[in-house]
CSV table of C-alpha atoms and ligand atoms in Angstrom, one decimal:
chain,number,residue,atom,x,y,z
A,8,MET,CA,0.0,0.0,0.0
A,9,PRO,CA,1.7,3.3,-1.0
A,10,ALA,CA,2.2,5.9,1.8
A,11,ILE,CA,0.2,8.5,-0.1
A,12,THR,CA,-3.0,7.9,-2.0
A,13,TYR,CA,-5.6,10.2,-3.7
A,14,GLU,CA,-9.3,9.6,-3.6
A,15,LEU,CA,-11.4,11.6,-6.1
A,16,ILE,CA,-14.7,12.8,-4.5
A,17,LYS,CA,-16.1,15.0,-7.3
A,18,GLN,CA,-14.9,16.3,-10.7
A,19,ASP,CA,-16.5,19.6,-11.8
A,20,PRO,CA,-18.2,18.9,-15.1
A,21,ALA,CA,-17.3,22.2,-16.6
A,22,THR,CA,-13.7,22.8,-15.5
A,23,GLY,CA,-10.6,21.0,-14.2
A,24,ALA,CA,-11.7,21.7,-10.6
A,25,ARG,CA,-12.0,18.6,-8.4
A,26,ALA,CA,-12.6,17.8,-4.8
A,27,GLY,CA,-10.8,14.8,-3.2
A,28,ILE,CA,-9.1,13.4,-0.1
A,29,ILE,CA,-5.4,12.7,0.3
A,30,HIS,CA,-4.5,9.8,2.7
A,31,THR,CA,-1.1,9.9,4.4
A,32,PRO,CA,0.5,8.0,7.4
A,33,HIS,CA,-0.3,11.1,9.5
A,34,GLY,CA,-3.9,11.4,8.6
A,35,SER,CA,-6.1,12.3,5.7
A,36,PHE,CA,-7.1,15.7,4.5
A,37,PRO,CA,-9.6,17.2,2.0
A,38,THR,CA,-8.5,18.8,-1.2
A,39,PRO,CA,-8.2,21.4,-2.6
A,40,ILE,CA,-6.0,22.3,0.3
A,41,PHE,CA,-3.7,25.2,1.4
A,42,MET,CA,-0.6,24.2,3.4
A,43,PRO,CA,0.6,26.7,6.0
A,44,VAL,CA,4.4,27.2,5.6
A,45,GLY,CA,6.6,26.2,8.6
A,46,THR,CA,10.0,26.8,6.9
A,47,GLN,CA,12.2,26.3,10.0
A,48,ALA,CA,9.9,23.7,11.8
A,49,SER,CA,7.6,26.5,13.0
A,50,VAL,CA,4.7,28.3,11.3
A,51,LYS,CA,5.8,31.7,12.5
A,52,GLY,CA,4.0,32.7,15.7
A,53,VAL,CA,1.5,29.9,15.5
A,54,SER,CA,1.4,26.8,17.8
A,55,PRO,CA,0.6,23.2,16.6
A,56,GLU,CA,-2.5,23.3,18.7
A,57,GLU,CA,-3.7,26.5,16.9
A,58,LEU,CA,-2.9,24.9,13.6
A,59,HIS,CA,-5.0,21.9,14.5
A,60,ASP,CA,-7.9,24.1,15.8
A,61,MET,CA,-7.9,26.1,12.5
A,62,GLY,CA,-8.3,22.9,10.5
A,63,ALA,CA,-4.8,22.6,9.0
A,64,GLY,CA,-4.3,19.0,7.9
A,65,ILE,CA,-0.8,19.4,6.4
A,66,ILE,CA,2.0,21.9,6.8
A,67,LEU,CA,5.1,22.5,4.7
A,68,SER,CA,8.7,22.7,6.0
A,69,ASN,CA,12.0,23.2,4.2
A,70,THR,CA,14.9,20.8,3.7
A,71,TYR,CA,17.3,23.6,2.9
A,72,HIS,CA,16.7,25.5,6.2
A,73,LEU,CA,16.7,22.4,8.4
A,74,PHE,CA,19.7,21.0,6.6
A,75,LEU,CA,21.6,24.1,7.5
A,76,ARG,CA,20.1,24.6,11.0
A,77,PRO,CA,19.8,22.5,13.3
A,78,GLY,CA,20.9,19.8,10.8
A,79,SER,CA,18.8,16.7,10.0
A,80,ASP,CA,20.9,14.4,12.4
A,81,LEU,CA,19.5,16.3,15.4
A,82,VAL,CA,15.9,16.1,14.1
A,83,ARG,CA,16.4,12.4,13.5
A,84,GLU,CA,17.7,11.9,17.0
A,85,ALA,CA,14.5,13.7,18.3
A,86,GLY,CA,12.5,11.1,16.5
A,87,GLY,CA,11.8,13.1,13.3
A,88,LEU,CA,10.2,16.4,12.5
A,89,HIS,CA,6.7,15.5,13.8
A,90,LYS,CA,8.1,14.8,17.3
A,91,PHE,CA,10.6,17.6,17.2
A,92,MET,CA,7.9,20.3,16.5
A,93,ASN,CA,5.1,18.3,18.2
A,94,TRP,CA,2.8,18.3,15.1
A,95,ASP,CA,0.9,15.1,14.5
A,96,GLY,CA,-0.7,16.1,11.2
A,97,ALA,CA,0.9,15.5,7.8
A,98,ILE,CA,4.1,17.2,6.7
A,99,LEU,CA,5.4,18.0,3.2
A,100,THR,CA,9.1,19.0,2.8
A,101,ASP,CA,10.4,20.9,-0.2
A,102,SER,CA,13.7,19.4,-1.4
A,103,GLY,CA,16.0,22.4,-1.2
A,104,GLY,CA,16.7,23.2,-4.8
A,105,PHE,CA,14.5,26.2,-4.9
A,106,GLN,CA,15.8,27.7,-1.7
A,107,VAL,CA,19.4,27.3,-2.8
A,108,PHE,CA,18.6,29.5,-5.7
A,109,SER,CA,16.6,32.0,-3.8
A,110,LEU,CA,18.6,32.1,-0.6
A,111,GLY,CA,22.0,30.5,-0.8
A,112,ASP,CA,25.0,32.1,-2.5
A,113,LEU,CA,25.0,29.8,-5.4
A,114,ARG,CA,28.5,28.5,-6.3
A,115,LYS,CA,28.0,25.8,-8.9
A,116,ILE,CA,25.5,23.4,-10.4
A,117,THR,CA,26.9,20.1,-11.8
A,118,GLU,CA,25.3,16.8,-12.8
A,119,GLU,CA,26.3,15.7,-9.3
A,120,GLY,CA,24.4,18.4,-7.4
A,121,VAL,CA,24.7,22.0,-6.2
A,122,THR,CA,27.5,23.6,-4.2
A,123,PHE,CA,26.6,26.8,-2.4
A,124,ARG,CA,27.4,29.0,0.5
A,125,SER,CA,25.0,28.9,3.5
A,126,HIS,CA,23.0,32.2,3.9
A,127,ILE,CA,23.5,31.7,7.7
A,128,ASP,CA,27.2,31.6,8.1
A,129,GLY,CA,28.7,31.5,4.6
A,130,SER,CA,30.1,28.0,5.0
A,131,LYS,CA,30.4,25.9,1.9
A,132,LYS,CA,27.6,23.3,1.5
A,133,PHE,CA,26.5,20.6,-1.0
A,134,LEU,CA,23.0,19.4,-1.9
A,135,SER,CA,22.2,16.6,-4.3
A,136,PRO,CA,19.4,14.2,-5.0
A,137,GLU,CA,21.0,11.7,-2.5
A,138,VAL,CA,21.7,14.3,0.2
A,139,SER,CA,18.2,15.8,-0.1
A,140,MET,CA,16.6,12.4,0.2
A,141,LYS,CA,18.8,11.5,3.2
A,142,VAL,CA,17.7,14.8,4.9
A,143,GLN,CA,14.1,14.2,4.1
A,144,MET,CA,14.2,10.6,5.4
A,145,ASP,CA,15.8,11.9,8.6
A,146,LEU,CA,13.0,14.5,8.9
A,147,GLY,CA,10.4,11.8,8.3
A,148,SER,CA,8.0,14.0,6.3
A,149,ASP,CA,5.0,12.2,4.8
A,150,ILE,CA,5.5,13.8,1.4
A,151,VAL,CA,9.0,14.2,0.1
A,152,MET,CA,9.8,16.5,-2.9
A,153,ALA,CA,12.3,15.3,-5.5
A,154,PHE,CA,15.5,17.4,-5.8
A,155,ASP,CA,15.1,19.6,-8.8
A,156,GLU,CA,16.2,22.8,-10.4
A,157,CYS,CA,13.5,25.5,-10.5
A,158,ILE,CA,14.4,27.2,-13.8
A,159,PRO,CA,14.5,30.9,-13.4
A,160,TYR,CA,12.3,33.3,-15.4
A,161,PRO,CA,13.0,34.2,-18.0
A,162,ALA,CA,15.3,31.4,-19.3
A,163,ASP,CA,16.3,30.6,-22.9
A,164,TYR,CA,15.1,27.4,-24.5
A,165,ASP,CA,18.5,25.6,-24.6
A,166,TYR,CA,19.0,26.3,-20.8
A,167,ALA,CA,15.5,25.2,-20.0
A,168,LYS,CA,15.9,22.0,-22.1
A,169,ALA,CA,19.2,21.0,-20.5
A,170,SER,CA,18.0,21.8,-17.0
A,171,THR,CA,14.7,19.9,-17.4
A,172,ALA,CA,16.6,16.9,-18.6
A,173,ARG,CA,18.9,17.0,-15.6
A,174,THR,CA,15.9,17.4,-13.2
A,175,THR,CA,14.5,14.2,-14.7
A,176,ARG,CA,17.8,12.4,-14.1
A,177,TRP,CA,17.8,13.8,-10.6
A,178,ALA,CA,14.3,12.5,-10.0
A,179,GLN,CA,15.4,9.0,-11.0
A,180,ARG,CA,18.3,9.3,-8.5
A,181,CYS,CA,15.9,10.4,-5.8
A,182,LYS,CA,13.6,7.4,-6.5
A,183,GLU,CA,16.5,5.0,-6.2
A,184,VAL,CA,17.5,6.1,-2.7
A,185,MET,CA,14.1,7.1,-1.3
A,186,THR,CA,13.4,3.7,0.3
A,187,SER,CA,11.2,4.6,3.3
A,188,PRO,CA,7.8,2.8,2.9
A,189,HIS,CA,6.2,5.5,5.1
A,190,GLN,CA,7.0,8.5,2.8
A,191,GLY,CA,5.7,9.4,-0.6
A,192,LEU,CA,8.1,10.9,-3.2
A,193,PHE,CA,6.5,13.5,-5.5
A,194,GLY,CA,8.1,14.3,-8.9
A,195,ILE,CA,8.3,18.0,-9.8
A,196,VAL,CA,7.5,19.0,-13.4
A,197,GLN,CA,9.8,21.6,-15.0
A,198,GLY,CA,10.2,22.9,-18.5
A,199,GLY,CA,10.3,26.6,-18.0
A,200,MET,CA,7.7,28.4,-20.1
A,201,TYR,CA,8.0,26.0,-23.1
A,202,LYS,CA,5.1,23.7,-23.7
A,203,ASP,CA,7.1,21.0,-25.5
A,204,LEU,CA,9.6,20.9,-22.6
A,205,ARG,CA,6.7,20.7,-20.0
A,206,THR,CA,5.2,17.8,-22.0
A,207,ARG,CA,8.6,16.0,-22.0
A,208,SER,CA,9.1,16.6,-18.3
A,209,VAL,CA,5.5,15.3,-17.5
A,210,ASN,CA,6.0,12.2,-19.7
A,211,GLU,CA,9.4,11.3,-18.2
A,212,LEU,CA,8.2,11.7,-14.6
A,213,VAL,CA,4.9,9.9,-15.2
A,214,GLU,CA,7.0,7.0,-16.5
A,215,MET,CA,8.6,6.8,-13.1
A,216,ASP,CA,5.1,6.4,-11.5
A,217,PHE,CA,5.4,8.8,-8.5
A,218,PRO,CA,2.5,8.9,-6.0
A,219,GLY,CA,2.0,12.6,-6.7
A,220,TYR,CA,3.3,15.4,-9.0
A,221,ALA,CA,4.1,19.0,-8.4
A,222,VAL,CA,4.1,21.7,-11.1
A,223,GLY,CA,7.4,23.5,-10.5
A,224,GLY,CA,9.1,26.4,-12.1
A,225,LEU,CA,6.0,28.7,-11.7
A,226,SER,CA,5.3,31.7,-9.5
A,227,VAL,CA,8.8,32.8,-10.2
A,228,GLY,CA,8.0,36.3,-11.5
A,229,GLU,CA,6.2,35.4,-14.7
A,230,PRO,CA,2.9,37.2,-15.6
A,231,LYS,CA,-0.1,35.4,-14.1
A,232,GLU,CA,-1.5,34.8,-17.5
A,233,LEU,CA,1.7,32.9,-18.5
A,234,MET,CA,1.5,30.9,-15.3
A,235,TYR,CA,-2.1,29.9,-16.0
A,236,GLU,CA,-1.2,29.0,-19.6
A,237,MET,CA,1.6,26.7,-18.4
A,238,LEU,CA,-0.6,25.3,-15.8
A,239,ASP,CA,-3.4,24.5,-18.2
A,240,HIS,CA,-1.0,22.8,-20.6
A,241,THR,CA,0.8,20.8,-17.8
A,242,VAL,CA,-2.0,19.6,-15.5
A,243,GLU,CA,-4.2,18.1,-18.2
A,244,GLN,CA,-1.3,15.6,-19.0
A,245,LEU,CA,-0.9,14.5,-15.4
A,246,PRO,CA,-2.6,11.3,-14.1
A,247,LYS,CA,-6.1,11.9,-12.7
A,248,ASP,CA,-5.6,9.4,-9.8
A,249,LYS,CA,-2.7,11.2,-8.2
A,250,PRO,CA,-2.5,14.5,-6.3
A,251,ARG,CA,-1.3,17.7,-8.2
A,252,TYR,CA,0.6,20.3,-6.2
A,253,LEU,CA,1.3,23.9,-7.4
A,254,MET,CA,4.4,25.1,-5.5
A,255,GLY,CA,4.6,28.5,-4.0
A,256,VAL,CA,1.0,29.6,-4.9
A,257,GLY,CA,-0.5,31.9,-3.7
A,258,THR,CA,-2.9,34.7,-3.4
A,259,PRO,CA,-6.7,33.9,-3.3
A,260,ASP,CA,-7.2,34.8,-7.0
A,261,CYS,CA,-4.3,32.4,-8.0
A,262,LEU,CA,-5.8,29.7,-5.7
A,263,VAL,CA,-9.1,29.9,-7.5
A,264,GLU,CA,-7.5,29.8,-11.0
A,265,GLY,CA,-5.2,26.9,-9.8
A,266,VAL,CA,-8.2,24.9,-8.6
A,267,MET,CA,-10.0,25.6,-11.9
A,268,HIS,CA,-7.0,24.1,-13.7
A,269,GLY,CA,-7.2,20.9,-11.5
A,270,ILE,CA,-4.6,21.6,-8.8
A,271,ASP,CA,-5.2,19.9,-5.4
A,272,MET,CA,-2.5,21.3,-3.1
A,273,PHE,CA,-1.0,24.8,-2.6
A,274,ASP,CA,1.5,26.4,-0.3
A,275,CYS,CA,2.6,30.0,0.1
A,276,VAL,CA,4.3,32.2,2.7
A,277,PHE,CA,1.8,35.0,1.8
A,278,PRO,CA,-0.7,34.7,4.6
A,279,THR,CA,1.9,34.8,7.4
A,280,ARG,CA,4.2,37.2,5.6
A,281,VAL,CA,1.5,39.8,5.0
A,282,ALA,CA,0.3,39.3,8.6
A,283,ARG,CA,3.8,40.3,9.8
A,284,ASN,CA,3.4,43.4,7.6
A,285,GLY,CA,0.2,44.2,9.4
A,286,THR,CA,-2.3,43.1,6.7
A,287,ALA,CA,-5.4,41.1,7.1
A,288,MET,CA,-6.8,38.9,4.2
A,289,THR,CA,-10.6,39.1,3.7
A,290,TRP,CA,-13.1,38.0,1.0
A,291,ASN,CA,-13.1,41.4,-0.4
A,292,GLY,CA,-9.3,42.0,-0.4
A,293,ARG,CA,-6.7,43.1,2.1
A,294,LEU,CA,-7.0,45.4,5.1
A,295,VAL,CA,-3.9,47.4,5.9
A,296,MET,CA,-4.4,47.6,9.6
A,297,LYS,CA,-2.3,50.7,10.2
A,298,ASN,CA,-4.7,52.7,8.1
A,299,ALA,CA,-6.5,55.5,10.1
A,300,GLU,CA,-9.9,54.2,8.9
A,301,PHE,CA,-9.7,51.4,11.5
A,302,THR,CA,-8.9,53.7,14.4
A,303,SER,CA,-12.4,53.4,16.0
A,304,ASP,CA,-13.6,50.4,14.0
A,305,PHE,CA,-14.7,48.0,16.8
A,306,ARG,CA,-15.9,45.3,14.4
A,307,PRO,CA,-13.9,42.1,14.0
A,308,LEU,CA,-11.4,41.8,11.1
A,309,GLU,CA,-14.0,40.0,9.1
A,310,GLU,CA,-17.7,39.5,10.0
A,311,GLY,CA,-18.5,35.8,10.1
A,312,CYS,CA,-14.9,34.6,10.7
A,313,ASP,CA,-14.6,32.1,13.5
A,314,CYS,CA,-10.9,32.6,14.2
A,315,TYR,CA,-9.5,33.4,17.6
A,316,ALA,CA,-8.7,37.0,16.5
A,317,CYS,CA,-12.2,37.7,15.1
A,318,ARG,CA,-14.0,36.1,18.1
A,319,ASN,CA,-12.1,38.1,20.7
A,320,PHE,CA,-10.7,41.4,19.3
A,321,SER,CA,-11.6,44.4,17.2
A,322,ARG,CA,-9.9,46.0,14.2
A,323,ALA,CA,-9.3,49.1,16.4
A,324,TYR,CA,-7.4,46.9,19.0
A,325,ILE,CA,-5.4,45.1,16.3
A,326,ARG,CA,-4.6,48.4,14.6
A,327,HIS,CA,-3.3,49.7,18.0
A,328,LEU,CA,-1.1,46.6,18.4
A,329,VAL,CA,0.4,46.8,14.9
A,330,ARG,CA,1.2,50.5,15.3
A,331,ALA,CA,2.7,49.8,18.8
A,332,ASN,CA,4.8,47.0,17.3
A,333,GLU,CA,3.2,44.5,19.7
A,334,ILE,CA,4.0,40.9,18.6
A,335,PHE,CA,0.5,39.8,19.7
A,336,GLY,CA,-0.9,41.9,16.8
A,337,LEU,CA,1.1,40.0,14.3
A,338,ARG,CA,0.1,36.7,15.9
A,339,LEU,CA,-3.6,37.6,15.7
A,340,LEU,CA,-3.2,38.6,12.0
A,341,SER,CA,-1.4,35.3,11.2
A,342,LEU,CA,-4.1,33.3,13.0
A,343,HIS,CA,-6.8,35.1,11.0
A,344,ASN,CA,-5.1,34.9,7.6
A,345,LEU,CA,-4.4,31.2,8.0
A,346,ARG,CA,-7.9,30.5,9.1
A,347,PHE,CA,-9.2,32.7,6.2
A,348,LEU,CA,-7.4,30.5,3.7
A,349,GLN,CA,-8.7,27.3,5.4
A,350,ARG,CA,-12.3,28.7,5.2
A,351,PHE,CA,-11.6,29.9,1.6
A,352,MET,CA,-10.5,26.4,0.5
A,353,HIS,CA,-13.4,24.8,2.3
A,354,GLU,CA,-16.0,27.0,0.6
A,355,MET,CA,-14.3,26.4,-2.8
A,356,ARG,CA,-14.4,22.6,-2.2
A,357,GLN,CA,-18.1,22.7,-1.2
A,358,SER,CA,-18.9,24.6,-4.4
A,359,ILE,CA,-17.2,21.9,-6.4
A,360,ILE,CA,-19.2,19.1,-4.6
A,361,GLU,CA,-22.4,21.1,-5.1
A,362,GLU,CA,-21.6,21.7,-8.8
A,363,ARG,CA,-21.5,25.5,-8.4
A,364,PHE,CA,-17.8,26.1,-8.7
A,365,GLY,CA,-18.3,28.4,-11.7
A,366,GLU,CA,-20.6,30.6,-9.7
A,367,PHE,CA,-18.2,30.6,-6.7
A,368,ARG,CA,-15.3,31.7,-9.0
A,369,ARG,CA,-17.2,34.5,-10.7
A,370,ASN,CA,-18.6,35.9,-7.4
A,371,PHE,CA,-15.2,35.8,-5.8
A,372,LEU,CA,-13.3,37.4,-8.6
A,373,ASP,CA,-16.0,40.1,-9.1
A,374,ASN,CA,-15.7,41.1,-5.4
A,375,TYR,CA,-12.0,40.6,-4.8
A,376,ASN,CA,-10.1,43.9,-4.6
A,377,TYR,CA,-6.6,42.8,-5.8
A,378,GLY,CA,-4.9,45.8,-4.3
A,379,ALA,CA,-4.5,46.4,-0.6
A,380,LYS,CA,-7.1,48.6,0.9
B,23,2YO,O1,10.1,24.5,-9.1
B,23,2YO,C1,10.1,24.4,-7.8
B,23,2YO,N1,10.7,23.3,-7.2
B,23,2YO,C2,10.8,23.2,-5.9
B,23,2YO,N2,10.2,24.2,-5.1
B,23,2YO,C3,9.6,25.3,-5.6
B,23,2YO,C4,9.1,26.3,-4.7
B,23,2YO,C5,8.5,27.4,-5.3
B,23,2YO,N3,8.0,28.5,-4.7
B,23,2YO,C6,7.7,29.3,-5.8
B,23,2YO,N4,7.2,30.5,-5.7
B,23,2YO,C7,7.1,31.2,-4.4
B,23,2YO,C8,6.7,32.6,-4.6
B,23,2YO,N5,6.6,33.3,-3.3
B,23,2YO,C9,5.4,34.2,-3.4
B,23,2YO,C10,5.2,34.9,-2.1
B,23,2YO,C11,6.5,35.6,-1.7
B,23,2YO,C12,7.7,34.7,-1.6
B,23,2YO,C13,7.8,34.0,-3.0
B,23,2YO,N6,7.9,28.7,-7.0
B,23,2YO,C14,8.4,27.5,-6.7
B,23,2YO,C15,8.9,26.5,-7.5
B,23,2YO,C16,9.5,25.4,-7.0
B,24,ZN,ZN1,-10.7,35.9,11.6
């Protein structure tokens, strides 16, 4: 029995949207789903109990960060990441390639792997398919991501072609050493913004029969229309009986479009990052809590929200905390934004099950103010 399995509940008849359940050794969760990001074994400012209470079924953590600090040996000695951070839900770990590019001081990419300098202390480090798999086996995450190169945007065709071919060879090397029966290894589709390379990447990865597939190399600065075009082209070629994961996405409008194209899983630092910048996410757009308009606004952040912040505090109080640089203010906004995304995904899933996803999408996009208020 594979560690990770996908159960289709309902396929929207008019679009790629679908509702399902993903089963893992640390529990099952409904899809579409948004994964809170706990990069360094903590979802910033939020406790595992609060994550559980808000309905989070799976969180994301990063191989790159935990490899550098505290090191995967320590986490293994603690009994794995679930024990170390006292989270008994599912965990997905990204493989480190993307973070090396976006954080590390990249030294060299070879067929063997990537040599870079740590962003923490500048020491020389090496990551490869084998090292990434060893770290993720030490961490004991339920879903392990293959070690890949996230092709930067823009990239010329020849570079994208060579890099994608290497990512396929790296995926094979990951599969050969990922021997834990309790962990599922997902392949990551690359191909840059070239449809023929995306098709080649999908075909080569599907041949290896992974339990799930991520669409990589997107949300890297390309226009949203181009992301959706690549998504549309890529997802339709992926197996219907396996989960599809769009990495690093995203804002509510991108989540709706991703679901429409058949994506089941999402992750993004957005909700906790904007919370730390003093911003609340709502159905009608973002509230910049420092704004004077909230000075004497004694309503909750969002009417109808059941989160701890909205049940106990007002916009006026949270505005005061943010202006006074009180940490509690940022915690309340993180709790609200994460709960908002859980509610958002739940409503979207219900609309698919009740065959009214098209209406949900139109209503949401018509009312969503893309800019911050
Ligand atoms: O191709 C990928 N392979 C492995 N991991 C990835 C992670 C990714 N994260 C993103 N985008 C994250 C964009 N995010 C938006 C909010 C602010 C910080 C950056 N694309 C990704 C592609 C990949
Ligand atoms: Zn709330």
